[in-house]
PDB file of C-alpha atoms in Angstrom:
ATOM      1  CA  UNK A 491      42.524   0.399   5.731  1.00 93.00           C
ATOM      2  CA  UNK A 492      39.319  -2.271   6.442  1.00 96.00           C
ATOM      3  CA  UNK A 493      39.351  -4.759   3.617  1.00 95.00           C
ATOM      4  CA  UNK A 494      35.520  -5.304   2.923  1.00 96.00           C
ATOM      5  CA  UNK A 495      35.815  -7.018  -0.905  1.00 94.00           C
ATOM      6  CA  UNK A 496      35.818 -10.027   0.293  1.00 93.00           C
ATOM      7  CA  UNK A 497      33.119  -9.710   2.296  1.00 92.00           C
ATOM      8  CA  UNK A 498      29.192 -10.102   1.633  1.00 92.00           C
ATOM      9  CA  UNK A 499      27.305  -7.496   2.299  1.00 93.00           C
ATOM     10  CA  UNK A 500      24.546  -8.454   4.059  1.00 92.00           C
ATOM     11  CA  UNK A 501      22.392  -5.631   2.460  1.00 88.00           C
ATOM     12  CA  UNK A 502      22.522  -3.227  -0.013  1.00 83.00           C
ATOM     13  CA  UNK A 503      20.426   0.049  -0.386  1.00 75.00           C
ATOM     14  CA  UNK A 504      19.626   2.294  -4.008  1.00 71.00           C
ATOM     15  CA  UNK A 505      22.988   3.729  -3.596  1.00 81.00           C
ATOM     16  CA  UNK A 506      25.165   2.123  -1.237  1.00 86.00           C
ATOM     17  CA  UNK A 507      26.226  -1.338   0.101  1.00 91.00           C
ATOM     18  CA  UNK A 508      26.087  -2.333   4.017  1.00 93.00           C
ATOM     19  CA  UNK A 509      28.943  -4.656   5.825  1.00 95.00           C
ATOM     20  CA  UNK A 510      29.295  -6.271   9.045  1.00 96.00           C
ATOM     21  CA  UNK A 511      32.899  -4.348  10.809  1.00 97.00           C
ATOM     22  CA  UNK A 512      35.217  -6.916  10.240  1.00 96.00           C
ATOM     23  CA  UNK A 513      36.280  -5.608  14.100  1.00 95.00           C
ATOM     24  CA  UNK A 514      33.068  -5.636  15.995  1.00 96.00           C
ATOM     25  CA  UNK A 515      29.975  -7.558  14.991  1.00 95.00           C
ATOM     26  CA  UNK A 516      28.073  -4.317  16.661  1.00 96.00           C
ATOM     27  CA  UNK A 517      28.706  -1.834  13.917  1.00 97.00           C
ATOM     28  CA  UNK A 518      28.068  -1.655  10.392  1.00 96.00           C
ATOM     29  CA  UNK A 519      30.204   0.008   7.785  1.00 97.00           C
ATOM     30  CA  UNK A 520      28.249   1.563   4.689  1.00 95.00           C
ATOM     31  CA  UNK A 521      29.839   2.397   1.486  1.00 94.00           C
ATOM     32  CA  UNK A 522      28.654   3.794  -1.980  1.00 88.00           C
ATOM     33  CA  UNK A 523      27.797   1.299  -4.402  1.00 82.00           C
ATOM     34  CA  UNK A 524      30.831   0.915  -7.099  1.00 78.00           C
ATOM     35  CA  UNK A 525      28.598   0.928  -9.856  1.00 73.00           C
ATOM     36  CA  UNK A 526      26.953   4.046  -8.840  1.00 64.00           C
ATOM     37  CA  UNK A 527      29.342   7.547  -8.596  1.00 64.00           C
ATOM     38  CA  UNK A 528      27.974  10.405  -7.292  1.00 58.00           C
ATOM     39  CA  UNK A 529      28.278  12.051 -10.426  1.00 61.00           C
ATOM     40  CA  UNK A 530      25.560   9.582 -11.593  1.00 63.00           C
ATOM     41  CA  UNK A 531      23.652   9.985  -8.755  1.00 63.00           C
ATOM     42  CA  UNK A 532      23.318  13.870 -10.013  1.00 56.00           C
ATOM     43  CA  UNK A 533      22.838  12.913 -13.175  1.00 60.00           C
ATOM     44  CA  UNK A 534      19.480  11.179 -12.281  1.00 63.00           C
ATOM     45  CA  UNK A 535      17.822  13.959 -10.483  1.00 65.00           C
ATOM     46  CA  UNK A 536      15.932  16.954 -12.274  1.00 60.00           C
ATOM     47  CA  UNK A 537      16.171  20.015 -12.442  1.00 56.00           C
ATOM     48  CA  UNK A 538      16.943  22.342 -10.225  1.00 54.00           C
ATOM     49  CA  UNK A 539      18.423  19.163  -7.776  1.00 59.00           C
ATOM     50  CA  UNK A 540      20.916  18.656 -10.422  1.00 53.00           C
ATOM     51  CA  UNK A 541      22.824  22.097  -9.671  1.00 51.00           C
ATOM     52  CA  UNK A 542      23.789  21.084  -6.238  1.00 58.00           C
ATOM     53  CA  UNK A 543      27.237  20.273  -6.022  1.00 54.00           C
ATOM     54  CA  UNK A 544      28.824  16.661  -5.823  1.00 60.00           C
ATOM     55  CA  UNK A 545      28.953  16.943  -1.808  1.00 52.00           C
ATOM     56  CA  UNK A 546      25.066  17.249  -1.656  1.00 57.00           C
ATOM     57  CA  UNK A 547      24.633  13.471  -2.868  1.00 63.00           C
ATOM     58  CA  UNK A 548      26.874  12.244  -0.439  1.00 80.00           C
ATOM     59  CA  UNK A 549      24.397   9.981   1.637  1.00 82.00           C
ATOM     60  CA  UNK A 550      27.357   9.092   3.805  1.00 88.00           C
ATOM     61  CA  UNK A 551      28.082  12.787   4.803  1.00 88.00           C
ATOM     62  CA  UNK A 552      24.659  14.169   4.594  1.00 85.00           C
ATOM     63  CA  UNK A 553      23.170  11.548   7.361  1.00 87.00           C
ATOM     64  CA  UNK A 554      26.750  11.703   9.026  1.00 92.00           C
ATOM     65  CA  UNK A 555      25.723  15.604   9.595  1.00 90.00           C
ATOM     66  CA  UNK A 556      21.668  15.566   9.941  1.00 88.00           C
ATOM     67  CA  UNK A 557      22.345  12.633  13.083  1.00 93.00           C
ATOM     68  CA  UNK A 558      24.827  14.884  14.968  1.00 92.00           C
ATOM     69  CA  UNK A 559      22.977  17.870  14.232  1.00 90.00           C
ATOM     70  CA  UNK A 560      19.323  16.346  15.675  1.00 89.00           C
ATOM     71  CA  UNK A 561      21.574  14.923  18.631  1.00 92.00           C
ATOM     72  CA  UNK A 562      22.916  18.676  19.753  1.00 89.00           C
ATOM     73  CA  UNK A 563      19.192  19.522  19.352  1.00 85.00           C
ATOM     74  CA  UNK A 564      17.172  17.052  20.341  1.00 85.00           C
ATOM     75  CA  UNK A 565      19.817  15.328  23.235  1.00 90.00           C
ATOM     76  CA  UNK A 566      20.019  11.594  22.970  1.00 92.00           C
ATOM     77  CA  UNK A 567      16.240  10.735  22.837  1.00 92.00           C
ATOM     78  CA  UNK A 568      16.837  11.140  18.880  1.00 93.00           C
ATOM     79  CA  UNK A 569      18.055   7.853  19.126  1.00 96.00           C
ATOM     80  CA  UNK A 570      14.986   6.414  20.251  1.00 96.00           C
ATOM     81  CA  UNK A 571      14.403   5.616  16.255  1.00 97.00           C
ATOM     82  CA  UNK A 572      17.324   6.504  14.360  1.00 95.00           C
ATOM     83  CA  UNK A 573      21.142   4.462  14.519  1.00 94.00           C
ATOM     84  CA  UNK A 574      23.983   6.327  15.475  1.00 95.00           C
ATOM     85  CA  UNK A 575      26.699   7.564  12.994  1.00 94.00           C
ATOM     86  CA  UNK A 576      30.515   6.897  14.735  1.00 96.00           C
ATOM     87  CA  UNK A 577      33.247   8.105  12.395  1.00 95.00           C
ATOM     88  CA  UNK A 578      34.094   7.810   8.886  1.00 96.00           C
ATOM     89  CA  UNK A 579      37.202   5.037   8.267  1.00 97.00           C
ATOM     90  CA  UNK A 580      39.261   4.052   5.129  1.00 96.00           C
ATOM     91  CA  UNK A 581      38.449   0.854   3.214  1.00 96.00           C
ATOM     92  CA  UNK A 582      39.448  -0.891   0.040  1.00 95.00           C
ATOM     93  CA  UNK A 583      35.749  -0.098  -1.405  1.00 93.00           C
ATOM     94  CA  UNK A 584      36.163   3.768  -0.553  1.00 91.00           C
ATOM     95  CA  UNK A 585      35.611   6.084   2.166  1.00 92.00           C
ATOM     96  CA  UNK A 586      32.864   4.264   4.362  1.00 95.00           C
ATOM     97  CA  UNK A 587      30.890   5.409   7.576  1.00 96.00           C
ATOM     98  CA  UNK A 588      30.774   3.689  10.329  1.00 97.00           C
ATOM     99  CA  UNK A 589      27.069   2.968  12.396  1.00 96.00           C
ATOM    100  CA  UNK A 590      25.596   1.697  14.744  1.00 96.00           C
ATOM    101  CA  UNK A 591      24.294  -1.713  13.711  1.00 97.00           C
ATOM    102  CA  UNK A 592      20.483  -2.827  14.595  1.00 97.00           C
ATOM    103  CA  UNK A 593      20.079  -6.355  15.816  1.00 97.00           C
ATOM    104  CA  UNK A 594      17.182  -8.404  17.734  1.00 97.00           C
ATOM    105  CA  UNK A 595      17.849  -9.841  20.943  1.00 96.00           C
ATOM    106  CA  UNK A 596      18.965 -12.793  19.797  1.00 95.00           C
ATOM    107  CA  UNK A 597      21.494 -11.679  18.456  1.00 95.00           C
ATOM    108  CA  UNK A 598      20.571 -11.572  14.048  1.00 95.00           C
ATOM    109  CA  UNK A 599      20.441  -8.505  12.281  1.00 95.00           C
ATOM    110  CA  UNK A 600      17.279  -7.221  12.018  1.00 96.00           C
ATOM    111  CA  UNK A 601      15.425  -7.470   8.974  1.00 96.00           C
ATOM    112  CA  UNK A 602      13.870  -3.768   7.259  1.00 96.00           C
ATOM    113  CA  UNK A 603      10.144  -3.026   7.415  1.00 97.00           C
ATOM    114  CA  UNK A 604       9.962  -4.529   3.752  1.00 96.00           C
ATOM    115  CA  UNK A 605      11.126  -7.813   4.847  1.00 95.00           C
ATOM    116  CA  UNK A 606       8.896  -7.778   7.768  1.00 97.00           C
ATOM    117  CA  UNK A 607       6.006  -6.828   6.033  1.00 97.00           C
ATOM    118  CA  UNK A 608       6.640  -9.407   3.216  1.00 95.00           C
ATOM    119  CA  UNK A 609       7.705 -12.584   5.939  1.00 94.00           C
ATOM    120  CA  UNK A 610       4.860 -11.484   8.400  1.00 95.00           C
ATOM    121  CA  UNK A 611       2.346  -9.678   6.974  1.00 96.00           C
ATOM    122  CA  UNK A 612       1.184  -6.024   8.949  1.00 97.00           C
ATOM    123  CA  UNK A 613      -0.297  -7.350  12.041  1.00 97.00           C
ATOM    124  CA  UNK A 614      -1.645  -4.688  14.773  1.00 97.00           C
ATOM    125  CA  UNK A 615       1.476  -4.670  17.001  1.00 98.00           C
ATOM    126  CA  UNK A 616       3.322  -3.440  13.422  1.00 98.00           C
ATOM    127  CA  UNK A 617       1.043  -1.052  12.921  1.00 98.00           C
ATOM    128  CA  UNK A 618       1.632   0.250  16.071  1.00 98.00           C
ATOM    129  CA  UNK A 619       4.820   0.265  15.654  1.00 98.00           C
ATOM    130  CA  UNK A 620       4.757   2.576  12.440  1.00 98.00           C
ATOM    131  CA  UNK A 621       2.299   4.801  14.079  1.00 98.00           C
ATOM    132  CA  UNK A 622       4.618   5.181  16.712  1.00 98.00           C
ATOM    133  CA  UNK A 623       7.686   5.562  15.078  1.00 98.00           C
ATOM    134  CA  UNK A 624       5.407   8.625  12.642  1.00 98.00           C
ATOM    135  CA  UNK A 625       4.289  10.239  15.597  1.00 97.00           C
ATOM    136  CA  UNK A 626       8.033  10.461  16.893  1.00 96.00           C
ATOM    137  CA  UNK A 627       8.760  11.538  13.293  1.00 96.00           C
ATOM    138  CA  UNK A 628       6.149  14.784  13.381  1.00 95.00           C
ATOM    139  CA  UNK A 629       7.104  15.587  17.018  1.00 94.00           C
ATOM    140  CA  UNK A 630      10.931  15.660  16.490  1.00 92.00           C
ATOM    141  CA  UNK A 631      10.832  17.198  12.720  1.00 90.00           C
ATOM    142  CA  UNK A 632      13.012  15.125  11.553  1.00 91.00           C
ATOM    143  CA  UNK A 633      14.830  15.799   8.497  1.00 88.00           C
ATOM    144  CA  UNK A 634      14.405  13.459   5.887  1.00 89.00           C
ATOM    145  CA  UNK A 635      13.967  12.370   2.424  1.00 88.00           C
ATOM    146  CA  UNK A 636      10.790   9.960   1.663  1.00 92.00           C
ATOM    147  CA  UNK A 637      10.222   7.459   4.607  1.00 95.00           C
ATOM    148  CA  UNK A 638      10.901   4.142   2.801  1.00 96.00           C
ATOM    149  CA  UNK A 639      10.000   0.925   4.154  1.00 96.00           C
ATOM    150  CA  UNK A 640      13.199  -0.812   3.711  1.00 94.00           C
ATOM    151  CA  UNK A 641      14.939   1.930   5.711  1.00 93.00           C
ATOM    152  CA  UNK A 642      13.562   1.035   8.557  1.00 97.00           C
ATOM    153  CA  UNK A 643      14.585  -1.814  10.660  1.00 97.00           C
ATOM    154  CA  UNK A 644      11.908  -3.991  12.659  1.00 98.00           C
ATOM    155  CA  UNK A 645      14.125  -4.933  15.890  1.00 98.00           C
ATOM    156  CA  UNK A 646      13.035  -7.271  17.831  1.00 98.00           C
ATOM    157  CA  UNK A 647      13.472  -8.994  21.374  1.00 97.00           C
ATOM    158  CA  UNK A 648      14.146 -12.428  22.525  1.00 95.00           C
ATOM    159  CA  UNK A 649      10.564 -13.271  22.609  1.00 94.00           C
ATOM    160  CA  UNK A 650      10.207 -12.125  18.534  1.00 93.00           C
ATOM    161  CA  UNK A 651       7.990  -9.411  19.872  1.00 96.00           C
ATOM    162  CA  UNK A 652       8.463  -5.812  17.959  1.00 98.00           C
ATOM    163  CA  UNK A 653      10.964  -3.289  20.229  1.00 97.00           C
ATOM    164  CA  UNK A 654      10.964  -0.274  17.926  1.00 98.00           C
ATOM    165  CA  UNK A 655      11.293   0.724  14.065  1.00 98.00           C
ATOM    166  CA  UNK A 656      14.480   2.216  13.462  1.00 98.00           C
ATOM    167  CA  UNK A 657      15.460   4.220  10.453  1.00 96.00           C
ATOM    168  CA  UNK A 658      18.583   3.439   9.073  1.00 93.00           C
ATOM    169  CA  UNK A 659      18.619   5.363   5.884  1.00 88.00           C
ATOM    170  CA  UNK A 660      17.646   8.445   4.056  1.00 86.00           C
ATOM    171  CA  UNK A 661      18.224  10.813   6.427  1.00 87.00           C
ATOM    172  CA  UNK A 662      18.763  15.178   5.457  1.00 78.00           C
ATOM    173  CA  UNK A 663      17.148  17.172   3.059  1.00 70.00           C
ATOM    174  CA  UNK A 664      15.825  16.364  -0.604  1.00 61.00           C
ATOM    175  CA  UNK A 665      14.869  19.718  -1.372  1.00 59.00           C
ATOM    176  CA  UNK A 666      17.432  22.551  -3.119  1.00 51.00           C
ATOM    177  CA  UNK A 667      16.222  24.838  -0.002  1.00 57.00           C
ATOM    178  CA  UNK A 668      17.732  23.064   3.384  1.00 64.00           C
ATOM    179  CA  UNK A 669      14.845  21.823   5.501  1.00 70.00           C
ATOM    180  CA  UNK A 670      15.726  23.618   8.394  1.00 70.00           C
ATOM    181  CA  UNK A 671      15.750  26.860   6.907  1.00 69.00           C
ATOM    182  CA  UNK A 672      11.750  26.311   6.333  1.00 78.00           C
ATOM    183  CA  UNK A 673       8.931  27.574   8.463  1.00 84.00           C
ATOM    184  CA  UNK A 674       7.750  25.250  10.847  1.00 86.00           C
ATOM    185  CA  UNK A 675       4.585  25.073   9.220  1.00 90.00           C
ATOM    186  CA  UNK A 676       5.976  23.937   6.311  1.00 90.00           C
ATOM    187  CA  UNK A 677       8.398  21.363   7.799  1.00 89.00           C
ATOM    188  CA  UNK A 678       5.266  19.644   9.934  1.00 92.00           C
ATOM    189  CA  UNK A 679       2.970  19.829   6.410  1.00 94.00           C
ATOM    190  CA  UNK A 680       5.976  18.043   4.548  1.00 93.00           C
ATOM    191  CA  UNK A 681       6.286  15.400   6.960  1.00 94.00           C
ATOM    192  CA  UNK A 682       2.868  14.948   7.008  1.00 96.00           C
ATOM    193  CA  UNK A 683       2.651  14.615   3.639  1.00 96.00           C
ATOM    194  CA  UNK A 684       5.898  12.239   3.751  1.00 96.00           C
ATOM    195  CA  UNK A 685       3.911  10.071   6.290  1.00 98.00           C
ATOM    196  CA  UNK A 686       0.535   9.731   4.227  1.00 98.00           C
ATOM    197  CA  UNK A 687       3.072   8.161   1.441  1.00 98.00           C
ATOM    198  CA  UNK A 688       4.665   5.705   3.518  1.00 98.00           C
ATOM    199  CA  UNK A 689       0.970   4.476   4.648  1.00 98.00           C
ATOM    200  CA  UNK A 690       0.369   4.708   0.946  1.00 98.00           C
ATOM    201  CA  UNK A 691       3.311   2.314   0.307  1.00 97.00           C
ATOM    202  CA  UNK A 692       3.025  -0.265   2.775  1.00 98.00           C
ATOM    203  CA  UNK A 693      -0.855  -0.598   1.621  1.00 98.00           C
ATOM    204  CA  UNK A 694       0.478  -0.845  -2.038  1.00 97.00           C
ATOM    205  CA  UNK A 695       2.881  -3.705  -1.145  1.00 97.00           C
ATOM    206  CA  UNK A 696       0.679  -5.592   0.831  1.00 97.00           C
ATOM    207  CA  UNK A 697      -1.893  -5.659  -2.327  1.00 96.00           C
ATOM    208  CA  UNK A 698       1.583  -6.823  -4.345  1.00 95.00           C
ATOM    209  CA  UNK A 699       2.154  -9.486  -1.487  1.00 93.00           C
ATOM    210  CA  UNK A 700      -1.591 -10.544  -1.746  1.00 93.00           C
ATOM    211  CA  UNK A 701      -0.786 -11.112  -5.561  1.00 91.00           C
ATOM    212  CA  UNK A 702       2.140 -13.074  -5.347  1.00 89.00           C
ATOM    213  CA  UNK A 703       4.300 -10.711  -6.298  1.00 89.00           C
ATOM    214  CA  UNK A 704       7.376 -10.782  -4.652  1.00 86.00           C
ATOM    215  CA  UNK A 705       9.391  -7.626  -3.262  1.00 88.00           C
ATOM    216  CA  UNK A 706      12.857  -6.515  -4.980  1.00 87.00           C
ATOM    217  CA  UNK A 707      16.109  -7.629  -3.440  1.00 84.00           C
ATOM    218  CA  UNK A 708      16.916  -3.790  -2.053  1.00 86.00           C
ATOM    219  CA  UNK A 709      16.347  -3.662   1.750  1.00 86.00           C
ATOM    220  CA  UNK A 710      16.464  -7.247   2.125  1.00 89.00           C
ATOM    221  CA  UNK A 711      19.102  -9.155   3.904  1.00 90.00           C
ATOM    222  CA  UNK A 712      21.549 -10.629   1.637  1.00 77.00           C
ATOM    223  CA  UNK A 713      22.431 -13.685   4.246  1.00 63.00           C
ATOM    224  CA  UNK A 714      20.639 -14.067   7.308  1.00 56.00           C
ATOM    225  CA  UNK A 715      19.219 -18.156   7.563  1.00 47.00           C
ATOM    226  CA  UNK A 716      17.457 -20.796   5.713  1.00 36.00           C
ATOM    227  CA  UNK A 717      14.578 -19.717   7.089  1.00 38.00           C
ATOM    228  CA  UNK A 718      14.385 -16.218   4.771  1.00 39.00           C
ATOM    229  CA  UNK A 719      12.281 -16.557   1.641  1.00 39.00           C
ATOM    230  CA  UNK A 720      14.755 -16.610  -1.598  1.00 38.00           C
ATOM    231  CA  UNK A 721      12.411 -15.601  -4.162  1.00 39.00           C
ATOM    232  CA  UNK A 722      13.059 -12.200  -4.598  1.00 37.00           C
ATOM    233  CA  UNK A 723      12.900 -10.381  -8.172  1.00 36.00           C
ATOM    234  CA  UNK A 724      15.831  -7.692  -9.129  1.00 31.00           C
ATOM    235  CA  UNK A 725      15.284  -4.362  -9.941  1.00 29.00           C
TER     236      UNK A 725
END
């Protein structure tokens, strides 16, 4: 058993709540949100969603299966921009899996795409960087659920200089029919159409940022330095 509730979090998602391994500063161990059951989760989605069973809004064991999956098919390149999913483990705060945690090269965590975006503003080598990670997106078909900017990591190297966008979250299928039973057509068109949203977004927030208007608190680093700007509004 890992004993986490004593621990900050040092980020917390919609749904579930990310720690630092208490073992190995290298891994991060994400577990659902206490407040937030599964059966809620359900609850919130329409119909037909809401006649899947319990199992389907598992995040842990959905992304645990989608990562393995587009490893067998795609061979380790899939890696490239996505974390890698270990094993699941016991801990006082539930069942929790354990991943591969993103950090710059010197050594912090890295910060999501919201953060970035919010600290730094979108200069060209970012926009590079989401056109790259997008065009890795469409090539690979990658299963996923909308492409949200703080579920992607901005890692960086000991210079501060972007490495790659890494998505750490929201990995599998949204849809009642699994993605991978779709025509390929279809799968391309829908990530398409989930990349024109995420350029949507991140034009939307920088017109927020523009206005003053500071970003909610989910996908930014709970603890990190004094440097990190503190005025963020709750959801």
């Amino acid at each position: 058993m890992i004993l986490l509730k004593s621990i900050a979090p040092f980020a917390q998602g919609g749904n579930r709540l990310c720690f630092v391994h208490p073992q190995n500063k290298d891994l991060c161990i994400k577990v659902r949100r206490p407040d937030f059951s599964l059966a809620d989760l359900r609850r919130k989605k329409g119909f037909p969603r809401n006649l899947k069973p319990l199992s389907a809004f598992d995040d842990n064991l959905e992304e645990y299966k989608v990562v393995h999956a587009l490893e067998k098919n795609c061979g380790p390149s899939i890696y490239k921009h996505i974390y890698r999913c270990h094993e699941f483990v016991d801990t006082d705060l539930g069942l929790g899996l354990v991943t591969e945690l993103i950090r710059d090269g010197d050594g912090r965590v890295s910060v999501s795409l919201k953060q970035y975006l919010w600290e730094q503003g979108y200069p060209s080598v970012c926009q590079q960087a989401v056109e790259t990670l997008t065009d890795f997106w469409l090539a690979q078909v990658v299963p996923s659920r909308e492409i949200l900017t703080h579920n992607i990591v901005v890692q960086r190297d000991n210079s501060g200089n972007i490495s790659r966008l890494v998505v750490v979250d929201g990995l599998g299928s949204a849809t009642l029919i699994p993605f991978k039973w779709m025509p390929s057509i279809l799968q391309k068109r829908k990530i398409k159409a989930k990349i024109y949203r995420l350029n949507g977004r991140i034009t939307d927030f920088l017109a927020n940022c523009e206005k003053g208007r500071a970003p909610s608190h989910v996908g930014i680093l709970m603890h990190r330095d004094e440097n990190v700007k503190k005025d963020f509004i709750v959801e």
